[in-house]
Amino acid sequence: MGPRRRNVSLNPYKGRRVERRPGFSRFIRRCNSVAACTTAHVTRGSLRYHTRVIDLRIGEFDYRIRALKDRQQFFDPDEEAERAGVPPAMWSIFGQLWPAGVHLAQEIAKRDVRGLRILEIGCGLALSSLVLRRGGADVTATDQHPLAERFLHHNCGLNHVSEVAYCHLDWRDDIDLTLGKFDLIVGSDVLYERNHATLLSNVIQLYAGTDAEILIADPGRGNCGAWTGAMLAKGFTSTESRFSVEGRTALSGRLMKLHR
């Protein structure tokens, strides 16, 4: 069964053709997990981007994640993504498997999440949502990219994971309060713009339950301090641990844990 759909309007994806480049295969290592990558062409309908499938192990399970082939992929003929706040330069970001996201998923896999209501913000490929759902949590994945729901649906099927709810969520707009409150809110690499610290803290305050925990993994961007400060001002307490990120200085990654 595919993901439940809330407040999402998907583009029919008709229009121009983008450049196609030769396929490739390679291996990537993310946070002590080896991911085998194979490429595939998206030919259904009139879609004009290429994807790959990444195999990696999270905790005790193997996962297969459909991702965009690379960061050069782009297809927004009706400018739906741009209207949603995703400019062309950022269009492919949602469709990559980032080190902070893999580290967050590894951390989540260690926990007993059965029966918890959990919100993933800026889910992208929703790796953490898949891990949480397999662990027995009631998960809602959110993002603002028009293709996030499509990839979530496909990745649920690839991994034989039961339904994951999805909600289109733009932090700049009026927030859908019908989602209710959550026991745990998670996200990875969601502080890559300066204004995200304020926007994210406001969203979390609205959705965090009385005893909620917040878990945010960041590769070492410069906006963590501002976000943590905003959360402390809202009455949360904070601790953090460090992790290594390939291509960055030692232990530049930060796993921030906050409690209400």
Coordinates of N, CA and C in Angstrom, one line a residue, residues 50-220:
H50 N 17.0 11.2 -14.5 CA 17.6 9.9 -14.3 C 17.7 9.6 -12.8
T51 N 17.6 8.3 -12.5 CA 17.7 7.9 -11.1 C 18.7 6.8 -10.9
R52 N 19.0 6.5 -9.7 CA 19.9 5.3 -9.4 C 19.3 4.6 -8.1
V53 N 19.7 3.4 -7.9 CA 19.3 2.7 -6.7 C 20.5 2.5 -5.8
I54 N 20.4 2.9 -4.5 CA 21.5 2.8 -3.6 C 21.2 1.7 -2.6
D55 N 22.0 0.7 -2.4 CA 21.9 -0.3 -1.4 C 22.8 0.0 -0.2
L56 N 22.2 -0.1 0.9 CA 23.0 0.2 2.1 C 22.4 -0.5 3.3
R57 N 23.2 -0.7 4.4 CA 22.7 -1.4 5.6 C 22.5 -0.4 6.7
I58 N 21.4 -0.4 7.3 CA 21.1 0.5 8.4 C 20.7 -0.4 9.6
G59 N 21.4 -0.5 10.7 CA 21.1 -1.4 11.8 C 21.2 -2.8 11.3
E60 N 20.1 -3.5 11.5 CA 20.1 -5.0 11.2 C 19.5 -5.3 9.8
F61 N 19.1 -4.2 9.1 CA 18.4 -4.4 7.8 C 19.1 -3.8 6.6
D62 N 18.9 -4.4 5.5 CA 19.4 -3.8 4.2 C 18.3 -3.0 3.6
Y63 N 18.7 -1.8 3.0 CA 17.7 -0.9 2.4 C 18.1 -0.6 1.0
R64 N 17.1 -0.4 0.1 CA 17.3 0.0 -1.2 C 16.6 1.3 -1.4
I65 N 17.4 2.3 -1.8 CA 16.8 3.7 -1.9 C 16.9 4.2 -3.3
R66 N 15.8 4.5 -3.9 CA 15.8 5.2 -5.2 C 16.2 6.6 -5.0
A67 N 17.2 7.1 -5.7 CA 17.7 8.5 -5.6 C 17.8 9.1 -7.0
L68 N 18.0 10.4 -7.1 CA 18.4 11.0 -8.4 C 19.8 10.5 -8.7
K69 N 20.1 10.4 -10.0 CA 21.4 9.9 -10.4 C 22.5 10.8 -9.9
D70 N 22.4 12.1 -9.9 CA 23.4 13.0 -9.5 C 22.8 14.4 -9.3
R71 N 23.6 15.4 -8.9 CA 23.0 16.7 -8.6 C 22.8 17.5 -9.9
Q72 N 23.1 17.0 -11.0 CA 22.9 17.7 -12.3 C 21.5 17.5 -12.8
Q73 N 20.7 16.6 -12.2 CA 19.3 16.3 -12.6 C 18.4 17.5 -12.4
F74 N 17.6 17.8 -13.3 CA 16.6 18.9 -13.1 C 15.5 18.7 -14.1
F75 N 14.2 18.9 -13.6 CA 13.1 18.9 -14.5 C 11.9 19.6 -13.7
D76 N 11.7 20.8 -14.1 CA 10.6 21.6 -13.5 C 9.9 22.4 -14.6
P77 N 9.3 21.8 -15.6 CA 8.8 22.5 -16.7 C 7.7 23.5 -16.4
D78 N 6.9 23.2 -15.4 CA 5.8 24.1 -15.0 C 6.2 25.0 -13.8
E79 N 7.4 24.9 -13.4 CA 7.9 25.7 -12.3 C 7.2 25.5 -11.0
E80 N 6.7 24.3 -10.8 CA 6.0 23.9 -9.6 C 6.9 23.9 -8.4
A81 N 8.1 23.4 -8.6 CA 9.1 23.4 -7.5 C 9.5 24.8 -7.1
E82 N 9.7 25.6 -8.1 CA 10.1 27.0 -7.8 C 9.0 27.7 -7.0
R83 N 7.8 27.5 -7.4 CA 6.7 28.1 -6.7 C 6.6 27.6 -5.2
A84 N 7.1 26.4 -5.0 CA 7.0 25.8 -3.7 C 8.3 26.2 -2.9
G85 N 9.1 27.1 -3.5 CA 10.3 27.6 -2.7 C 11.5 26.8 -3.0
V86 N 11.5 26.0 -4.1 CA 12.7 25.2 -4.4 C 13.3 25.7 -5.7
P87 N 14.3 26.6 -5.7 CA 14.9 27.2 -6.9 C 15.6 26.1 -7.7
P88 N 15.9 26.4 -9.0 CA 16.6 25.4 -9.9 C 17.9 24.9 -9.3
A89 N 18.7 25.7 -8.7 CA 20.0 25.3 -8.1 C 19.8 24.3 -7.0
M90 N 18.6 24.2 -6.4 CA 18.4 23.4 -5.2 C 17.5 22.2 -5.6
W91 N 17.1 22.1 -6.9 CA 16.0 21.1 -7.2 C 16.4 19.7 -6.9
S92 N 17.7 19.3 -7.2 CA 18.1 17.9 -7.0 C 18.5 17.6 -5.6
I93 N 18.6 18.6 -4.7 CA 19.1 18.3 -3.3 C 18.3 17.2 -2.6
F94 N 16.9 17.3 -2.8 CA 16.1 16.3 -2.1 C 16.4 14.9 -2.5
G95 N 16.8 14.7 -3.7 CA 17.0 13.4 -4.2 C 18.3 12.7 -4.0
Q96 N 19.1 13.3 -3.1 CA 20.5 12.7 -2.8 C 20.4 12.1 -1.4
L97 N 21.3 11.1 -1.3 CA 21.4 10.4 0.1 C 22.6 11.1 0.7
W98 N 22.4 11.9 1.7 CA 23.4 12.7 2.3 C 24.0 12.0 3.6
P99 N 25.3 12.3 3.9 CA 25.9 11.6 5.1 C 25.1 11.9 6.4
A100 N 24.7 13.1 6.6 CA 23.9 13.4 7.9 C 22.6 12.6 7.9
G101 N 22.0 12.4 6.8 CA 20.8 11.6 6.8 C 21.0 10.1 7.1
V102 N 22.2 9.6 6.6 CA 22.5 8.2 6.9 C 22.9 8.1 8.4
H103 N 23.6 9.0 8.9 CA 23.9 9.0 10.4 C 22.7 9.0 11.2
L104 N 21.7 9.9 10.9 CA 20.5 10.0 11.6 C 19.7 8.6 11.6
A105 N 19.7 8.0 10.4 CA 19.0 6.7 10.3 C 19.7 5.6 11.1
Q106 N 21.0 5.7 11.2 CA 21.8 4.7 12.0 C 21.4 4.9 13.5
E107 N 21.3 6.2 13.9 CA 21.0 6.5 15.3 C 19.6 6.0 15.6
I108 N 18.7 6.3 14.7 CA 17.3 5.9 14.9 C 17.1 4.4 15.0
A109 N 17.9 3.6 14.2 CA 17.8 2.2 14.2 C 18.1 1.5 15.5
K110 N 18.8 2.2 16.4 CA 19.2 1.7 17.7 C 18.1 1.8 18.7
R111 N 17.0 2.6 18.4 CA 16.0 2.9 19.4 C 14.8 2.0 19.2
D112 N 14.0 1.9 20.3 CA 12.7 1.3 20.3 C 11.7 2.4 20.1
V113 N 11.1 2.4 18.9 CA 10.2 3.5 18.5 C 8.8 2.9 18.4
R114 N 8.5 1.7 18.8 CA 7.2 1.1 18.6 C 6.1 2.0 19.3
G115 N 5.1 2.3 18.5 CA 3.9 3.1 19.0 C 4.1 4.6 19.1
L116 N 5.3 5.1 18.8 CA 5.5 6.5 18.9 C 5.0 7.2 17.7
R117 N 4.4 8.5 17.9 CA 4.1 9.3 16.7 C 5.3 10.1 16.4
I118 N 5.8 10.0 15.2 CA 7.1 10.6 14.8 C 6.9 11.4 13.5
L119 N 7.5 12.6 13.5 CA 7.4 13.5 12.3 C 8.9 13.7 11.8
E120 N 9.0 13.4 10.5 CA 10.3 13.7 9.8 C 10.1 15.0 9.0
I121 N 10.9 16.0 9.3 CA 10.9 17.2 8.5 C 12.0 17.3 7.5
G122 N 11.6 17.9 6.3 CA 12.6 17.9 5.2 C 13.1 16.5 4.9
C123 N 12.1 15.6 4.6 CA 12.5 14.2 4.6 C 13.3 13.8 3.4
G124 N 13.2 14.6 2.3 CA 14.0 14.2 1.1 C 13.6 12.8 0.6
L125 N 14.6 11.9 0.6 CA 14.3 10.5 0.2 C 13.7 9.6 1.4
A126 N 13.6 10.2 2.5 CA 12.8 9.6 3.6 C 13.4 8.3 4.2
L127 N 14.8 8.2 4.2 CA 15.4 7.1 4.7 C 15.0 6.9 6.2
S128 N 15.1 7.9 7.0 CA 14.8 7.8 8.4 C 13.3 7.4 8.6
S129 N 12.4 7.9 7.8 CA 11.0 7.5 7.9 C 10.8 6.0 7.6
L130 N 11.6 5.4 6.7 CA 11.5 4.0 6.4 C 12.0 3.2 7.5
V131 N 13.1 3.6 8.1 CA 13.7 2.9 9.3 C 12.7 3.0 10.5
L132 N 12.1 4.1 10.7 CA 11.1 4.3 11.8 C 9.9 3.4 11.6
R133 N 9.4 3.4 10.3 CA 8.2 2.6 10.1 C 8.5 1.1 10.2
R134 N 9.6 0.7 9.8 CA 10.0 -0.7 10.0 C 10.1 -1.0 11.5
G135 N 10.4 0.0 12.3 CA 10.6 -0.2 13.7 C 9.2 -0.2 14.4
G136 N 8.1 0.1 13.7 CA 6.8 0.1 14.4 C 6.3 1.4 14.8
A137 N 6.9 2.5 14.3 CA 6.4 3.8 14.7 C 5.3 4.3 13.7
D138 N 4.5 5.2 14.2 CA 3.5 5.9 13.4 C 4.2 7.1 12.8
V139 N 4.6 7.1 11.6 CA 5.5 8.1 11.0 C 4.7 9.0 10.0
T140 N 5.0 10.3 10.0 CA 4.6 11.2 9.0 C 5.8 11.9 8.4
A141 N 6.0 11.7 7.1 CA 7.2 12.3 6.4 C 6.7 13.6 5.8
T142 N 7.5 14.7 5.8 CA 7.1 15.9 5.2 C 8.3 16.5 4.4
D143 N 7.9 17.3 3.4 CA 8.9 18.0 2.6 C 8.2 19.0 1.8
Q144 N 8.9 19.9 1.1 CA 8.2 20.9 0.2 C 8.5 20.6 -1.2
H145 N 9.3 19.6 -1.5 CA 9.6 19.3 -2.9 C 8.5 18.5 -3.6
P146 N 8.1 18.9 -4.8 CA 6.9 18.2 -5.4 C 7.2 16.7 -5.7
L147 N 8.4 16.3 -5.7 CA 8.7 14.8 -6.0 C 8.9 14.0 -4.8
A148 N 8.9 14.6 -3.6 CA 9.3 13.8 -2.4 C 8.3 12.7 -2.2
E149 N 7.0 13.0 -2.4 CA 6.0 11.9 -2.1 C 6.1 10.8 -3.1
R150 N 6.4 11.1 -4.4 CA 6.6 10.0 -5.4 C 7.8 9.1 -5.0
F151 N 8.9 9.7 -4.6 CA 10.0 8.9 -4.2 C 9.7 8.1 -2.9
L152 N 9.0 8.7 -2.0 CA 8.6 7.9 -0.8 C 7.8 6.7 -1.1
H153 N 6.8 6.9 -2.0 CA 6.0 5.8 -2.4 C 6.8 4.7 -3.0
H154 N 7.7 5.0 -3.9 CA 8.6 4.0 -4.6 C 9.5 3.3 -3.6
N155 N 10.1 4.1 -2.6 CA 11.0 3.5 -1.7 C 10.3 2.6 -0.6
C156 N 9.1 2.9 -0.3 CA 8.3 2.0 0.5 C 8.2 0.7 -0.1
G157 N 7.9 0.7 -1.4 CA 7.7 -0.6 -2.2 C 9.0 -1.3 -2.3
L158 N 10.1 -0.6 -2.6 CA 11.4 -1.3 -2.7 C 11.8 -2.0 -1.4
N159 N 11.4 -1.5 -0.3 CA 11.8 -2.0 1.0 C 10.7 -2.8 1.7
H160 N 9.6 -3.0 1.0 CA 8.5 -3.8 1.6 C 8.1 -3.2 3.0
V161 N 8.1 -1.9 3.0 CA 7.7 -1.2 4.3 C 6.2 -0.8 4.1
S162 N 5.4 -0.9 5.1 CA 4.0 -0.6 5.0 C 3.9 1.0 5.0
E163 N 2.7 1.4 4.9 CA 2.3 2.8 4.6 C 3.0 3.8 5.5
V164 N 3.6 4.8 4.9 CA 4.1 6.0 5.6 C 3.3 7.2 5.1
A165 N 2.7 7.9 6.1 CA 1.9 9.1 5.7 C 2.9 10.2 5.2
Y166 N 2.3 11.0 4.3 CA 3.1 12.1 3.7 C 2.3 13.4 3.8
C167 N 2.9 14.5 4.1 CA 2.3 15.8 4.1 C 3.2 16.8 3.5
H168 N 2.7 17.6 2.5 CA 3.5 18.7 1.9 C 3.6 19.8 3.0
L169 N 4.8 20.2 3.3 CA 5.0 21.1 4.4 C 6.0 22.2 4.0
D170 N 5.6 23.4 3.8 CA 6.4 24.5 3.5 C 6.5 25.4 4.8
W171 N 7.7 25.5 5.4 CA 7.8 26.1 6.7 C 7.4 27.6 6.6
R172 N 7.4 28.2 5.4 CA 7.1 29.6 5.3 C 5.6 29.9 5.3
D173 N 4.8 28.8 5.1 CA 3.3 29.0 4.9 C 2.6 28.7 6.2
D174 N 1.3 28.9 6.2 CA 0.4 28.6 7.3 C 0.6 27.1 7.6
I175 N 0.8 26.7 8.8 CA 1.1 25.3 9.1 C -0.2 24.5 9.4
D176 N -0.2 23.3 8.9 CA -1.4 22.4 9.0 C -1.4 21.9 10.4
L177 N -2.2 22.5 11.3 CA -2.3 22.0 12.7 C -3.1 20.8 12.9
T178 N -3.8 20.3 11.8 CA -4.5 19.1 11.9 C -3.6 17.8 12.1
L179 N -2.3 18.0 11.8 CA -1.4 16.9 12.0 C -1.2 16.5 13.4
G180 N -1.5 17.4 14.3 CA -1.5 17.1 15.8 C 0.0 17.2 16.3
K181 N 0.2 16.6 17.5 CA 1.5 16.7 18.2 C 2.2 15.3 18.0
F182 N 3.5 15.4 18.2 CA 4.4 14.2 18.0 C 5.3 14.0 19.2
D183 N 5.6 12.7 19.4 CA 6.5 12.3 20.5 C 8.0 12.6 20.1
L184 N 8.3 12.4 18.8 CA 9.6 12.6 18.3 C 9.6 13.3 17.0
I185 N 10.5 14.3 16.8 CA 10.6 15.0 15.6 C 12.1 14.9 15.1
V186 N 12.3 14.4 13.9 CA 13.6 14.2 13.4 C 13.8 14.9 12.1
G187 N 15.1 15.2 11.8 CA 15.5 15.8 10.5 C 17.0 15.7 10.3
S188 N 17.4 15.8 9.1 CA 18.9 15.8 8.8 C 19.2 16.8 7.7
D189 N 20.3 17.6 8.0 CA 20.8 18.6 7.0 C 19.6 19.5 6.6
V190 N 18.9 20.1 7.6 CA 17.8 21.0 7.4 C 18.1 22.4 7.7
L191 N 19.4 22.7 8.0 CA 19.7 24.1 8.4 C 20.8 24.7 7.5
Y192 N 20.5 24.5 6.2 CA 21.6 24.9 5.2 C 21.4 26.4 4.7
E193 N 20.3 27.0 5.2 CA 20.1 28.5 4.9 C 19.9 29.2 6.2
R194 N 20.4 30.5 6.2 CA 20.4 31.3 7.4 C 19.0 31.4 8.1
N195 N 18.0 31.6 7.3 CA 16.6 31.8 7.9 C 16.0 30.5 8.4
H196 N 16.6 29.3 8.1 CA 16.1 28.1 8.5 C 16.1 27.9 10.0
A197 N 17.0 28.6 10.7 CA 17.0 28.4 12.2 C 15.7 28.9 12.8
T198 N 15.2 30.1 12.4 CA 14.0 30.6 12.9 C 12.8 29.8 12.4
L199 N 12.8 29.5 11.1 CA 11.6 28.8 10.5 C 11.5 27.4 11.2
L200 N 12.6 26.7 11.3 CA 12.5 25.4 11.8 C 12.1 25.4 13.3
S201 N 12.6 26.3 14.1 CA 12.3 26.3 15.5 C 10.8 26.6 15.7
N202 N 10.2 27.4 14.8 CA 8.8 27.7 14.9 C 7.9 26.5 14.6
V203 N 8.4 25.8 13.5 CA 7.6 24.6 13.1 C 7.7 23.5 14.2
I204 N 8.8 23.3 14.8 CA 9.0 22.3 15.8 C 8.2 22.7 17.1
Q205 N 8.1 23.9 17.4 CA 7.3 24.3 18.6 C 5.8 24.0 18.4
L206 N 5.4 24.1 17.1 CA 4.0 23.8 16.9 C 3.6 22.3 17.0
Y207 N 4.6 21.5 16.5 CA 4.3 20.1 16.4 C 4.8 19.2 17.6
A208 N 5.7 19.8 18.4 CA 6.2 19.0 19.5 C 5.2 18.8 20.6
G209 N 5.1 17.5 21.0 CA 4.2 17.2 22.2 C 4.8 17.7 23.5
T210 N 4.1 17.4 24.5 CA 4.4 17.9 25.9 C 5.8 17.4 26.3
D211 N 6.1 16.1 26.0 CA 7.4 15.5 26.4 C 8.2 15.1 25.2
A212 N 8.1 15.9 24.1 CA 8.7 15.5 22.9 C 10.2 15.6 22.9
E213 N 10.8 14.8 22.1 CA 12.3 14.8 21.8 C 12.5 15.2 20.4
I214 N 13.6 16.0 20.2 CA 13.9 16.5 18.9 C 15.3 15.9 18.5
L215 N 15.5 15.4 17.3 CA 16.7 14.8 16.9 C 17.1 15.4 15.5
I216 N 18.1 16.2 15.5 CA 18.5 16.8 14.2 C 20.0 16.5 14.0
A217 N 20.3 15.9 12.8 CA 21.7 15.7 12.4 C 22.1 16.7 11.4
D218 N 23.3 17.3 11.6 CA 23.8 18.3 10.7 C 25.3 18.0 10.4
P219 N 25.7 18.2 9.1 CA 27.0 17.9 8.7 C 28.1 18.9 9.2
G220 N 27.7 20.0 9.8 CA 28.6 21.0 10.3 C 28.4 22.4 9.6

